Coordinates of C-alpha atoms and ligand atoms in Angstrom, one line a residue:
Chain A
X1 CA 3.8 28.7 -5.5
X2 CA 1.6 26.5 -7.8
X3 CA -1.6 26.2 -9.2
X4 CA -4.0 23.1 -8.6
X5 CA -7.5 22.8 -9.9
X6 CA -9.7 20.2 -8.6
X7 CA -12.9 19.4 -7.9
X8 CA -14.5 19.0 -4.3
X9 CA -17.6 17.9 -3.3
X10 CA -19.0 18.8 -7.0
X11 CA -17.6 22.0 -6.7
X12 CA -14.7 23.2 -8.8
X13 CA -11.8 24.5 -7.1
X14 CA -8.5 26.5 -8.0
X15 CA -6.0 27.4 -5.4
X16 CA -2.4 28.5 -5.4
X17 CA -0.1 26.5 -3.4
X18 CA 3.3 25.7 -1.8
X19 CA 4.5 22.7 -3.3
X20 CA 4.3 20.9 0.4
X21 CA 0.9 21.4 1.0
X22 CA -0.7 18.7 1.5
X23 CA -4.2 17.4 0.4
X24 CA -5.5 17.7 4.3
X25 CA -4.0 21.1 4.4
X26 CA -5.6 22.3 0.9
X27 CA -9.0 20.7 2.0
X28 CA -8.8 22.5 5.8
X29 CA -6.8 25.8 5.2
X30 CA -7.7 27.1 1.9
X31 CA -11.0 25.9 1.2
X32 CA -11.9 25.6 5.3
X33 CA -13.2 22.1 4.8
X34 CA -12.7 21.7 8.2
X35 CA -14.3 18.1 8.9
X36 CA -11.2 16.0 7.6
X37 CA -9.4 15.9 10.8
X38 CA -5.5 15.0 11.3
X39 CA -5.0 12.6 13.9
X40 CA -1.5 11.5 13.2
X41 CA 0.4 13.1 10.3
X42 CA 2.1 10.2 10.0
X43 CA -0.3 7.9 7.6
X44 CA -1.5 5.5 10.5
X45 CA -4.9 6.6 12.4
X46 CA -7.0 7.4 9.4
X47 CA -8.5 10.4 10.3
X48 CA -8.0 12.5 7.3
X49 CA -9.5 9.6 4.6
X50 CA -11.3 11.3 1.7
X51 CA -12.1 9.8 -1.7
X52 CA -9.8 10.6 -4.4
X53 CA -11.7 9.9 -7.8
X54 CA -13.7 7.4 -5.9
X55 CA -11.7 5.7 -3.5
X56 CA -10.3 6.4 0.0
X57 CA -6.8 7.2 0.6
X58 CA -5.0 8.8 3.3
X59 CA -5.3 12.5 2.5
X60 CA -1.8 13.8 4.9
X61 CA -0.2 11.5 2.8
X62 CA -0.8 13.2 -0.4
X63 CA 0.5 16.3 -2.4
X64 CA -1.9 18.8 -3.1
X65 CA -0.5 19.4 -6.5
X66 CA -0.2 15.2 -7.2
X67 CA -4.6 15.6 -7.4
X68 CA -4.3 18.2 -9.9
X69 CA -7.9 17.6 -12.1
X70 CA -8.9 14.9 -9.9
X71 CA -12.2 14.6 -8.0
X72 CA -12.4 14.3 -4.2
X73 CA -15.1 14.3 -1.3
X74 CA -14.9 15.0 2.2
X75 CA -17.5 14.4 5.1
X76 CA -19.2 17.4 4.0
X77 CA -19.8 16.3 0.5
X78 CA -21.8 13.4 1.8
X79 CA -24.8 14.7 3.2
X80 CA -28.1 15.9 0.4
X81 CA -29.9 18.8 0.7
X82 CA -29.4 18.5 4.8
X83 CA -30.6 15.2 4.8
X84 CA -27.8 12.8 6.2
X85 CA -26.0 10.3 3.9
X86 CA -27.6 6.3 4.7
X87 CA -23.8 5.7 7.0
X88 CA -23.7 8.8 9.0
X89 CA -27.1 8.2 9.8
X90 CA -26.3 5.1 10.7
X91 CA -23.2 6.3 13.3
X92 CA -25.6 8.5 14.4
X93 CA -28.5 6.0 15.6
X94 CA -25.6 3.1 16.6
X95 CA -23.8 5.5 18.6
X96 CA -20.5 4.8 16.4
X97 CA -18.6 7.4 18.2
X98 CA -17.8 9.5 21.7
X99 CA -15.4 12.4 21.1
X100 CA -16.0 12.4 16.9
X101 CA -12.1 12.6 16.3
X102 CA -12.2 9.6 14.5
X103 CA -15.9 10.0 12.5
X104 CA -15.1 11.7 9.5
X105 CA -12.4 9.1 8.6
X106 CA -14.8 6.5 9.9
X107 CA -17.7 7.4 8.1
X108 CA -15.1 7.8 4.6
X109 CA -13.7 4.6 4.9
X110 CA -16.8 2.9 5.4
X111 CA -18.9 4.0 2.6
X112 CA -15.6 3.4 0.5
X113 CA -15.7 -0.5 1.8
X114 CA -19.1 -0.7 0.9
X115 CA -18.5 0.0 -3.1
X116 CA -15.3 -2.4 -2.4
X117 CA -17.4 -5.2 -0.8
X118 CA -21.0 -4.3 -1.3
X119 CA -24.0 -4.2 0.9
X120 CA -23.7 -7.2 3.3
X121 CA -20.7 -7.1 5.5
X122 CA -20.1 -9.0 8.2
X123 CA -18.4 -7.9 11.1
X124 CA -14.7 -10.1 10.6
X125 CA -14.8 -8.1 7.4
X126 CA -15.6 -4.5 8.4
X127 CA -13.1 -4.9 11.1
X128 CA -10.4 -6.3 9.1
X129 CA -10.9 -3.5 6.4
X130 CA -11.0 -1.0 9.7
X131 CA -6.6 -1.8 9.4
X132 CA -6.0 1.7 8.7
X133 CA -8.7 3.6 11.3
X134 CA -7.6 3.9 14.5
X135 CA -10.2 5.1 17.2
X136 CA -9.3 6.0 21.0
X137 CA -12.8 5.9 22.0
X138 CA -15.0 3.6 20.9
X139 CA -13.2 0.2 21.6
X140 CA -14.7 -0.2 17.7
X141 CA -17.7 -2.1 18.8
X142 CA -20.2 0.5 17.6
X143 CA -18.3 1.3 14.8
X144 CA -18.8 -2.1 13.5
X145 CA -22.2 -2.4 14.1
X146 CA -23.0 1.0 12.5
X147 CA -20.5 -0.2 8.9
X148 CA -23.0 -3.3 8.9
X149 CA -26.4 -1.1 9.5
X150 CA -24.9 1.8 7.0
X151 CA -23.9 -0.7 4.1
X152 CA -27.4 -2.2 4.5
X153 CA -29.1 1.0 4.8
X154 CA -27.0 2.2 1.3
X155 CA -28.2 -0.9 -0.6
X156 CA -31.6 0.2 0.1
X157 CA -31.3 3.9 -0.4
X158 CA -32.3 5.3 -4.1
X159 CA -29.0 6.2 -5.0
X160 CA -26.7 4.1 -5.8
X161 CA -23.3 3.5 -3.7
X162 CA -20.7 5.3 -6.3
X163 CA -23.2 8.0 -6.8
X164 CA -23.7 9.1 -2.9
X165 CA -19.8 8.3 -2.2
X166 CA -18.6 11.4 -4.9
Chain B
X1 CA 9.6 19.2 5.3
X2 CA 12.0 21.3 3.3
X3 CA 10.9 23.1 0.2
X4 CA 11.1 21.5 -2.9
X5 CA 9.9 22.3 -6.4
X6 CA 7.0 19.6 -7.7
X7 CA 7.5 18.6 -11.6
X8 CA 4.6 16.4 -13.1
X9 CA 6.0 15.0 -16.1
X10 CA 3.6 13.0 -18.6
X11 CA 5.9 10.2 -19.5
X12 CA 8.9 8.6 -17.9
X13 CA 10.8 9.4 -20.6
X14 CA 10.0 12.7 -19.7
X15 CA 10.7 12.1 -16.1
X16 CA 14.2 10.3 -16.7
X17 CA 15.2 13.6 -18.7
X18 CA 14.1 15.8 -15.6
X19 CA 16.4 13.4 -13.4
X20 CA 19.2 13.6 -15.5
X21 CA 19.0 17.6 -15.4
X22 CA 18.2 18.8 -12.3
X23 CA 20.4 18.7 -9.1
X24 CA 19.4 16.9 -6.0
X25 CA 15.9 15.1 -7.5
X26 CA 13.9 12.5 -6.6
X27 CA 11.1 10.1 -7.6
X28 CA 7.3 10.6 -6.1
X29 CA 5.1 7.8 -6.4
X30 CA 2.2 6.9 -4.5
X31 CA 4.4 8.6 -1.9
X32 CA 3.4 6.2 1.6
X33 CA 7.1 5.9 2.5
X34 CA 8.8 9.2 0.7
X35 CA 6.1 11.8 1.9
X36 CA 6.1 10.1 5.9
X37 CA 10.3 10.2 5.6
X38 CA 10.4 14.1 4.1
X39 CA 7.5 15.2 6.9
X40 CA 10.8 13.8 9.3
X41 CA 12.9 15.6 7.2
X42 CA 15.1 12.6 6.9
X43 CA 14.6 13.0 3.0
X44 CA 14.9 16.2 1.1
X45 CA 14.8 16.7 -2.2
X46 CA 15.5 19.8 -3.9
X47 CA 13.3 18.4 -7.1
X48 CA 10.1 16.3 -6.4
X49 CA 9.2 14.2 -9.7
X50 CA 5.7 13.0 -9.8
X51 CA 5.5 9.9 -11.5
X52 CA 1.6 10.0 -10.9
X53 CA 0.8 11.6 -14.2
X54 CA 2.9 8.9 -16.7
X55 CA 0.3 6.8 -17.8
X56 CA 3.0 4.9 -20.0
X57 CA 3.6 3.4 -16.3
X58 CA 0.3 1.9 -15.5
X59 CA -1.2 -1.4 -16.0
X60 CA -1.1 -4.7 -15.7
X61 CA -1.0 -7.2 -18.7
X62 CA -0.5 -11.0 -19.6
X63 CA 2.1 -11.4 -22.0
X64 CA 2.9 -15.0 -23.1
X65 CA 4.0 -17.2 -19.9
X66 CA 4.4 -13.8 -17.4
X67 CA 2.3 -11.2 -16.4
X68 CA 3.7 -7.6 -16.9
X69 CA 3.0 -5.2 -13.9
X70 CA 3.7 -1.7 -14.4
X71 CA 5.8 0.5 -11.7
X72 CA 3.0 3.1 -11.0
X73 CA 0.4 0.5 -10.6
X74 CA -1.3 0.5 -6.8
X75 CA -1.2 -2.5 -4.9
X76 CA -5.4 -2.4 -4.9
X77 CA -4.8 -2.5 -9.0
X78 CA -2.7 -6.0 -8.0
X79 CA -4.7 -6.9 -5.5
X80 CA -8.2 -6.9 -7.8
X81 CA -6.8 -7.3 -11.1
X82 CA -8.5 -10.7 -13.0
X83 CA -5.2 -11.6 -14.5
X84 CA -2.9 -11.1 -11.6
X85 CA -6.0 -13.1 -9.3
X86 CA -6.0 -16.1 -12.6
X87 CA -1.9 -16.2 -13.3
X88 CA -0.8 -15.6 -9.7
X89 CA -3.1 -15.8 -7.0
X90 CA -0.5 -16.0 -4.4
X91 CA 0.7 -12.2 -5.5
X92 CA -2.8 -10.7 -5.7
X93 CA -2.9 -12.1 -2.2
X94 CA 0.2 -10.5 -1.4
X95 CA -0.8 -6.9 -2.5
X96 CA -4.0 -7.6 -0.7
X97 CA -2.6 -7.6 2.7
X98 CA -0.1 -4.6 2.5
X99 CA -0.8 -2.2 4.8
X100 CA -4.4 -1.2 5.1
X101 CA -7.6 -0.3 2.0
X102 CA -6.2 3.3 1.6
X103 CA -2.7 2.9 2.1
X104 CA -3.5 0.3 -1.0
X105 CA -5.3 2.8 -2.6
X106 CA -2.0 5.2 -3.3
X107 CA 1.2 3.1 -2.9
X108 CA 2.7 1.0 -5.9
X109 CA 5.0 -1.9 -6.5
X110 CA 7.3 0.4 -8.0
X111 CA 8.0 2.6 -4.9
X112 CA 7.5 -0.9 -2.9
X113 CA 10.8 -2.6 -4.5
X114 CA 13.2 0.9 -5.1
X115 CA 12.4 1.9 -1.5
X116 CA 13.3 -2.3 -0.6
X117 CA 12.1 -1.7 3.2
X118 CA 13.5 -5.2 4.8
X119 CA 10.0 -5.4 6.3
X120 CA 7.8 -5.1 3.1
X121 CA 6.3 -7.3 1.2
X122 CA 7.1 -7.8 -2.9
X123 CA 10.8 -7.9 -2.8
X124 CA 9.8 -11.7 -1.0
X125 CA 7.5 -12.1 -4.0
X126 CA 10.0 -10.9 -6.6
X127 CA 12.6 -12.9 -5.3
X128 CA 10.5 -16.1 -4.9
X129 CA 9.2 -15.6 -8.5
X130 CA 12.0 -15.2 -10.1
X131 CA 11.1 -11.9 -11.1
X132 CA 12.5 -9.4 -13.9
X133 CA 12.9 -5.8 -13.3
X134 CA 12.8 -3.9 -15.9
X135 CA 14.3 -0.1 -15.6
X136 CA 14.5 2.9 -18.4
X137 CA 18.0 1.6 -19.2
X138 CA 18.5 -2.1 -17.8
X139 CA 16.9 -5.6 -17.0
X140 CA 18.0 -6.9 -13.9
X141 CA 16.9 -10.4 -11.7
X142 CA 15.3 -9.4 -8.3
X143 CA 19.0 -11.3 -6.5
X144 CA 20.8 -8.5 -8.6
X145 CA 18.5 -5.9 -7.7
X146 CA 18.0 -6.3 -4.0
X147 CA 21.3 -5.4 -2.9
X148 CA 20.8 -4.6 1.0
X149 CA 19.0 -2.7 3.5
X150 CA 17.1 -0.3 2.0
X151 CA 19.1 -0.9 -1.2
X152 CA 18.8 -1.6 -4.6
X153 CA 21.1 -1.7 -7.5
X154 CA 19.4 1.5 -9.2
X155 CA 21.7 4.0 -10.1
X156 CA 21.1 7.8 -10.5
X157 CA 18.6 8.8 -12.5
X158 CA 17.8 5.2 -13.1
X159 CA 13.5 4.5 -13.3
X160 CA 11.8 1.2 -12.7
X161 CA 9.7 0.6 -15.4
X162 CA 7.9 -2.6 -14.8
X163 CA 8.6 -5.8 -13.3
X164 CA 8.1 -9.2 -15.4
X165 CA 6.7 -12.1 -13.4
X166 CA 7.2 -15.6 -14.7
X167 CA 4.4 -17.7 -14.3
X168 CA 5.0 -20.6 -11.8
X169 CA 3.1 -24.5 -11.5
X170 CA 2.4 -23.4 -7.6
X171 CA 3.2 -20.5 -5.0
X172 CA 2.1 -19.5 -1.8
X173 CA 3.0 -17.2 0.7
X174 CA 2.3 -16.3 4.3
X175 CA 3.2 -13.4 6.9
X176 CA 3.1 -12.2 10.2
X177 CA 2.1 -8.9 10.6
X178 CA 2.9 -6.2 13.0
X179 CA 0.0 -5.7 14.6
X180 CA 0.6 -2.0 14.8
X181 CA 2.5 -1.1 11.2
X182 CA 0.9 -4.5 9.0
X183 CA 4.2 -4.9 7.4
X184 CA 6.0 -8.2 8.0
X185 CA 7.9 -9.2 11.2
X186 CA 8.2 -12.2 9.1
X187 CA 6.6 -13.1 5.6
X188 CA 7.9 -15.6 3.7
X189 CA 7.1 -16.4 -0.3
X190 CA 7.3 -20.3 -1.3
X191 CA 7.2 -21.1 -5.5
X192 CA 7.6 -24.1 -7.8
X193 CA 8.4 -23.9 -11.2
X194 CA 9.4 -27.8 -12.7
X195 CA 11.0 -29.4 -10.5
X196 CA 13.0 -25.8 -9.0
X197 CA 11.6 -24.4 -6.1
X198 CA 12.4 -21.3 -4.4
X199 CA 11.6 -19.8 -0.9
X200 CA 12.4 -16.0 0.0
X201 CA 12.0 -14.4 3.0
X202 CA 10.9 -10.8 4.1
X203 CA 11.1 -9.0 7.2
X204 CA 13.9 -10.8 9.2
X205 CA 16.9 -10.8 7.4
X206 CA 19.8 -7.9 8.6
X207 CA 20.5 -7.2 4.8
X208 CA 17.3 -7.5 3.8
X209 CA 15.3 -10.4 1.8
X210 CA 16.9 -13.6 1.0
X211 CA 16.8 -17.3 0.1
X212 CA 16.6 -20.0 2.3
X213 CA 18.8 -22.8 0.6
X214 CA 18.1 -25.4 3.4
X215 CA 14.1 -25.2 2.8
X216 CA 14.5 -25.0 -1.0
X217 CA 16.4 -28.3 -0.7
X218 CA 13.5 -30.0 1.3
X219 CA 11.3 -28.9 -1.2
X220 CA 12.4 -30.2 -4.4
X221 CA 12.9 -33.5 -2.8
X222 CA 8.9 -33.8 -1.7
X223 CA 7.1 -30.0 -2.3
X224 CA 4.7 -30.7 0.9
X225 CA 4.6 -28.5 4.2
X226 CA 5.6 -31.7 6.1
X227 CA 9.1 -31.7 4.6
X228 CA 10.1 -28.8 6.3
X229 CA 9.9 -30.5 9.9
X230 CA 12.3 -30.4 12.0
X231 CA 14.2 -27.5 9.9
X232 CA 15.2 -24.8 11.7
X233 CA 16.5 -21.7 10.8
X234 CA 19.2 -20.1 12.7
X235 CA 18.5 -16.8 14.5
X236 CA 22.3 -15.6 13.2
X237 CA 22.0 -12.4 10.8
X238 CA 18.0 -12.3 11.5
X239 CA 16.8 -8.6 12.5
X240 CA 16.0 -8.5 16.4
X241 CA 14.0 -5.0 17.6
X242 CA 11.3 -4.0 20.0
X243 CA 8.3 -5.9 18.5
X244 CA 10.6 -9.6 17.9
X245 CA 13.8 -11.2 18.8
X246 CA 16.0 -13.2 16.9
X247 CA 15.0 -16.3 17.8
X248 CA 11.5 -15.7 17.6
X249 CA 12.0 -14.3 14.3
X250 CA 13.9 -17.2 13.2
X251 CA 11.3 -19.7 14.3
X252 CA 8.6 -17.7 12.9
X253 CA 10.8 -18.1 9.4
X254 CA 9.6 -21.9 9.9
X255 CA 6.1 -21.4 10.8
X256 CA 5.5 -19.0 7.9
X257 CA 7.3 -21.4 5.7
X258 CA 4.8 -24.2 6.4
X259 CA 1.8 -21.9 5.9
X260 CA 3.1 -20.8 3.0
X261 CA 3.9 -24.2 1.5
X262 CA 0.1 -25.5 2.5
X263 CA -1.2 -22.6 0.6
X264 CA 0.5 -23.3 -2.3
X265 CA -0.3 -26.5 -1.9
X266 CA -3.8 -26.0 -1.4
X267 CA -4.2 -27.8 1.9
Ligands
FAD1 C1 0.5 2.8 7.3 C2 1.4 2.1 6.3 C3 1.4 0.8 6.3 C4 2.2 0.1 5.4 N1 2.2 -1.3 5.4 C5 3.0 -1.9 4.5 C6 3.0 -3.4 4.5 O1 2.3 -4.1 5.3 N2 3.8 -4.0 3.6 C7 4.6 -3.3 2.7 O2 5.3 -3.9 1.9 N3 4.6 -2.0 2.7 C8 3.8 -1.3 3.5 N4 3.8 0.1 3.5 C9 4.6 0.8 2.5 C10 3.8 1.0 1.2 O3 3.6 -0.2 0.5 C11 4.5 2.1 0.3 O4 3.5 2.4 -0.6 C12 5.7 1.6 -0.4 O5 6.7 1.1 0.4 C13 6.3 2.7 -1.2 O6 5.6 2.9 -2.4 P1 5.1 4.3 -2.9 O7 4.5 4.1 -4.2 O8 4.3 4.9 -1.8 O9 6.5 5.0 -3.1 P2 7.1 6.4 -2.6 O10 6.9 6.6 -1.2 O11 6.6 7.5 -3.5 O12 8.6 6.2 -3.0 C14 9.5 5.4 -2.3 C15 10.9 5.4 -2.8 O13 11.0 4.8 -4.1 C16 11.5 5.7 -5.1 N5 10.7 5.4 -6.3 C17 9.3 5.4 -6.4 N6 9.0 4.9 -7.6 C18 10.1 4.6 -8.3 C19 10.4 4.1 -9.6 N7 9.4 3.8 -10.4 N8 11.7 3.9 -9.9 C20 12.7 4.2 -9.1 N9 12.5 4.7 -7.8 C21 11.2 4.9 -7.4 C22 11.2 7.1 -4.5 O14 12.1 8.0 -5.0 C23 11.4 6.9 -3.0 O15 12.7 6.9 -2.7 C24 3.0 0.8 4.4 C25 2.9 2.2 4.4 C26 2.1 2.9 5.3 C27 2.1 4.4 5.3
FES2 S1 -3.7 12.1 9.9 FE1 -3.6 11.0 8.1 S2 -3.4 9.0 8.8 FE2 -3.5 10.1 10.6
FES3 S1 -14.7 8.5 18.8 FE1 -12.9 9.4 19.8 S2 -11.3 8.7 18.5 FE2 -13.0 7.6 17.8

C-alpha cells in the first residue's frame, strides 16, 4: 500500500492505495465519486475523462499514485451551490443524451474543449475533438448541438472557463 | 494486472539508478500503451518507475538550428508549443492528430518512440527529420534507433532523454487513420533539407518505419507532388490485417506521399 494526496473537486484528499489502482478506481471506490463511469477499461470510449490540473485525460488510464499533489475534477465538481454548470445545463435542455453512460465524459471533455478552443465552436470542430468519446446512443447529433450551445452559454456566464472547469 | 511496486523518482538520474538496481523494472510515462498492455497482463513489471515527476525531462526549447524536445513532454505540449508550431509546423501537426484531446493530454514522445508501435506516428517524423536521440548514456540517429517491430536499440536500463530535431527548408506529412484506433494504417513524413530529401513511412512497413529510396529519388530531381506519378510502391514486406491489405496499404503509401509533398509544399 501507498499514500496519495490530492485534491478533488476543491477538496483535499489522502487515501492509501495498491499501487494498481487506478485514478477511476480512487475517484469511484475510495472516495465514492461515483459519476466517472468506465465504459471500456481499455482507453477508447471516454467515459471516465476528468481534468487533471486543468485538462482532460482518460482517468482508467492513469495511476492513482502518478497524480500524487495534483488537482482533479469530476462531474460532480462542476455544478455551484446546486445550480448546474453553463454545459450540463446545456445537455440537459438539447437532450445531449438517452441512457447517460456516456454524459459525464461528455460533459468533461466538452468544457475541457472549450478552454482549448474557446467559446465559438462549430460543429466540424466539436466533432473532430469528440475522437476520444464514444457514445452508443445518441448517434452524436445532440451532443454536438449541446458542445456549441454550452461553449456559448460559458462565454457568457460570470465565471470564467478555467475557473468553472477546476 | 500483476502487482508491482510504484517508484517516483525526481530526476532521471535518479530513475536510471533505480533501473540499474532493481530486478525486473520498467519505465512509466504518460502510460497510454504500458498501462492498456499490463491491464492484459501482457506486461508485468515487478518495479514501475514513474518518469512523471522528473522535471529535468520536460520542455521544449530552440537551440541554434534544431529544436530540443524533451522525452516526458506530451504530444498537446508539441502540438501547441510556439516554437515547435514556428520551426516545424509539420511536427506540431503531427502531435496534433495522435490519438484523441486526452489521450494527447498524458502520452509523450518519449514513450511514443521506445514503445516504436509500427502504426504510430513520430518514429515517421524522426526518421524523415533526421532526428537525434539522445539517451542517459548515448546519441543515436532515428535509422540506428528504430530497429524493428516494436523495437528500438535501447538497452537495459537505458532512458531516452530528449530527441534533437534538425531544422529543415520544407516538410510535410500526411496519414490515414484508423477510423476506430486514430493511429496510422498509413502515414507518411516528406522533408527537404538542401538539395537531400527524405520520405519515411509509418504504419505499413512489416519491420516497422522505413525509407522509401524510389520517392526520395523523384524528389531531389523536382520536390513537387507531381513527381511522384506513376511511382508505385510494391505491396511486398507491407503489413496486411483486418482493417487493410497489402495492396491497399501499398497504394495508400502513394496517395499519402502526394498529400504529404503538397503540404510541404504549400499547395
Ligand atoms: C486510444 C489511443 C489512441 C492512440 N492513438 C495513437 C495515434 O494515433 N498515433 C500514435 O502514434 N500513438 C497513438 N497512441 C499511443 C500514444 O501516443 C502513447 O501515448 C504512446 O505510444 C506511448 O507513450 P506513453 O508516454 O504513454 O508511454 P508509456 O505507455 O508510459 O510507455 C511505453 C513504453 O515506452 C517505455 N518508455 C517510456 N518512456 C521512456 C523513456 N523516456 N525512455 C525509455 N523508455 C521509455 C515504457 O517502459 C514502455 O515500455 C494511442 C493511444 C491510445 C490509448
Ligand atoms: S473507461 Fe476509460 S476510456 Fe473507456
Ligand atoms: S447516451 Fe448512452 S452511451 Fe451516450
Amino acid at each position: 500500500m501507498a499514500t496519495v494526496s490530492l485534491t478533488v473537486n476543491g477538496k483535499a484528499v489522502t487515501a492509501n492505495v495498491d499501487p494498481r489502482t487506478l485514478l477511476v478506481q480512487l475517484l469511484r471506490e475510495n472516495l465514492r465519486l461515483t459519476g466517472t463511469h468506465v465504459g471500456c477499461d481499455t482507453s477508447q470510449c471516454g467515459a471516465c475523462v476528468v481534468h487533471l490540473d486543468g485538462k482532460a485525460v482518460k482517468s482508467c488510464t492513469t495511476l492513482a499514485l502518478s497524480v500524487d499533489g495534483a488537482t482533479v475534477t469530476t462531474i460532480e465538481g462542476l455544478a455551484v451551490n446546486g445550480v448546474l454548470h453553463p454545459m450540463q445545463e446545456a445537455f440537459r435542455e438539447h437532450h445531449g443524451l438517452q441512457c447517460g453512460y456516456c454524459t459525464p465524459g461528455m460533459i468533461m471533455a466538452a468544457v475541457d474543449m472549450v478552454s482549448r478552443r474557446g467559446h465559438s465552436l462549430d460543429e466540424a470542430t466539436i466533432r473532430d475533438d469528440l475522437d476520444g468519446n464514444i457514445c452508443r446512443c445518441t448517434g452524436y447529433h445532440n451532443i454536438v448541438k449541446a458542445i456549441a450551445a454550452g461553449a456559448e452559454a460559458m462565454g457568457k456566464a460570470a465565471t470564467p472557463t478555467r475557473k468553472a472547469a477546476e | 494486472m500483476y502487482a508491482f511496486t510504484y517508484h517516483r523518482p525526481a530526476t532521471a538520474r535518479q530513475a536510471a539508478g533505480l533501473l540499474a538496481k532493481k530486478e525486473d523494472a520498467k519505465l512509466l510515462a504518460g502510460g497510454h500503451t504500458l498501462l492498456p498492455t499490463m491491464k492484459q497482463r501482457l506486461a508485468s513489471p515487478t518495479h514501475l518507475v514513474d518518469l512523471g515527476g522528473c522535471a529535468d525531462l520536460r520542455g521544449i526549447e530552440r537551440k541554434g538550428r534544431n529544436v530540443v524536445i524533451g522525452a516526458m513532454t506530451t504530444h498537446a505540449e508539441v502540438a501547441d508549443s510556439a516554437v515547435v508550431r514556428e520551426a516545424i509546423p509539420s511536427l506540431a501537426y503531427l502531435a496534433s492528430h495522435i490519438g484523441d484531446p486526452h489521450v494527447r493530454h498524458r502520452g509523450t514522445i518519449g514513450g511514443s518512440v521506445a514503445n516504436n508501435d509500427p502504426a504510430a506516428d513520430y518514429p515517421a517524423a524522426l526518421m524523415a527529420l533526421g532526428a537525434t536521440i539522445v539517451t542517459n548514456k548515448r546519441k543515436l540517429t532515428a535509422e540506428e534507433f528504430f530497429t524493428g517491430l516494436y523495437e528500438t536499440a535501447l538497452e537495459e536500463g537505458e532512458i531516452v532523454v530528449r530527441i534533437s530535431f534538425p531544422l529543415v527548408s520544407k516538410a510535410g506529412y500526411a496519414k490515414f487513420r484508423n477510423p476506430a484506433s486514430r493511429y496510422a494504417l498509413v502515414g507518411v513524413f516528406v522533408a527537404k533539407r538542401g538539395s537531400e530529401v527524405s520520405v519515411a513511412v509509418t504504419g505499413a512497413g512489416e519491420g516497422g518505419v522505413f525509407r522509401w529510396p524510389e520517392a526520395e529519388a523523384a524528389l531531389k530531381a523536382r520536390f513537387a507532388a507531381k513527381s511522384l506519378d506513376g511511382i508505385k510502391h510494391t505491396a511486398k514486406g507491407i503489413n496486411a490485417d483486418m482493417h487493410a491489405d497489402a495492396e491497399y496499404r501499398a497504394h495508400l503509401i502513394g496517395v499519402m506521399a502526394r498529400e504529404a509533398v503538397a503540404r510541404a509544399t504549400g499547395k
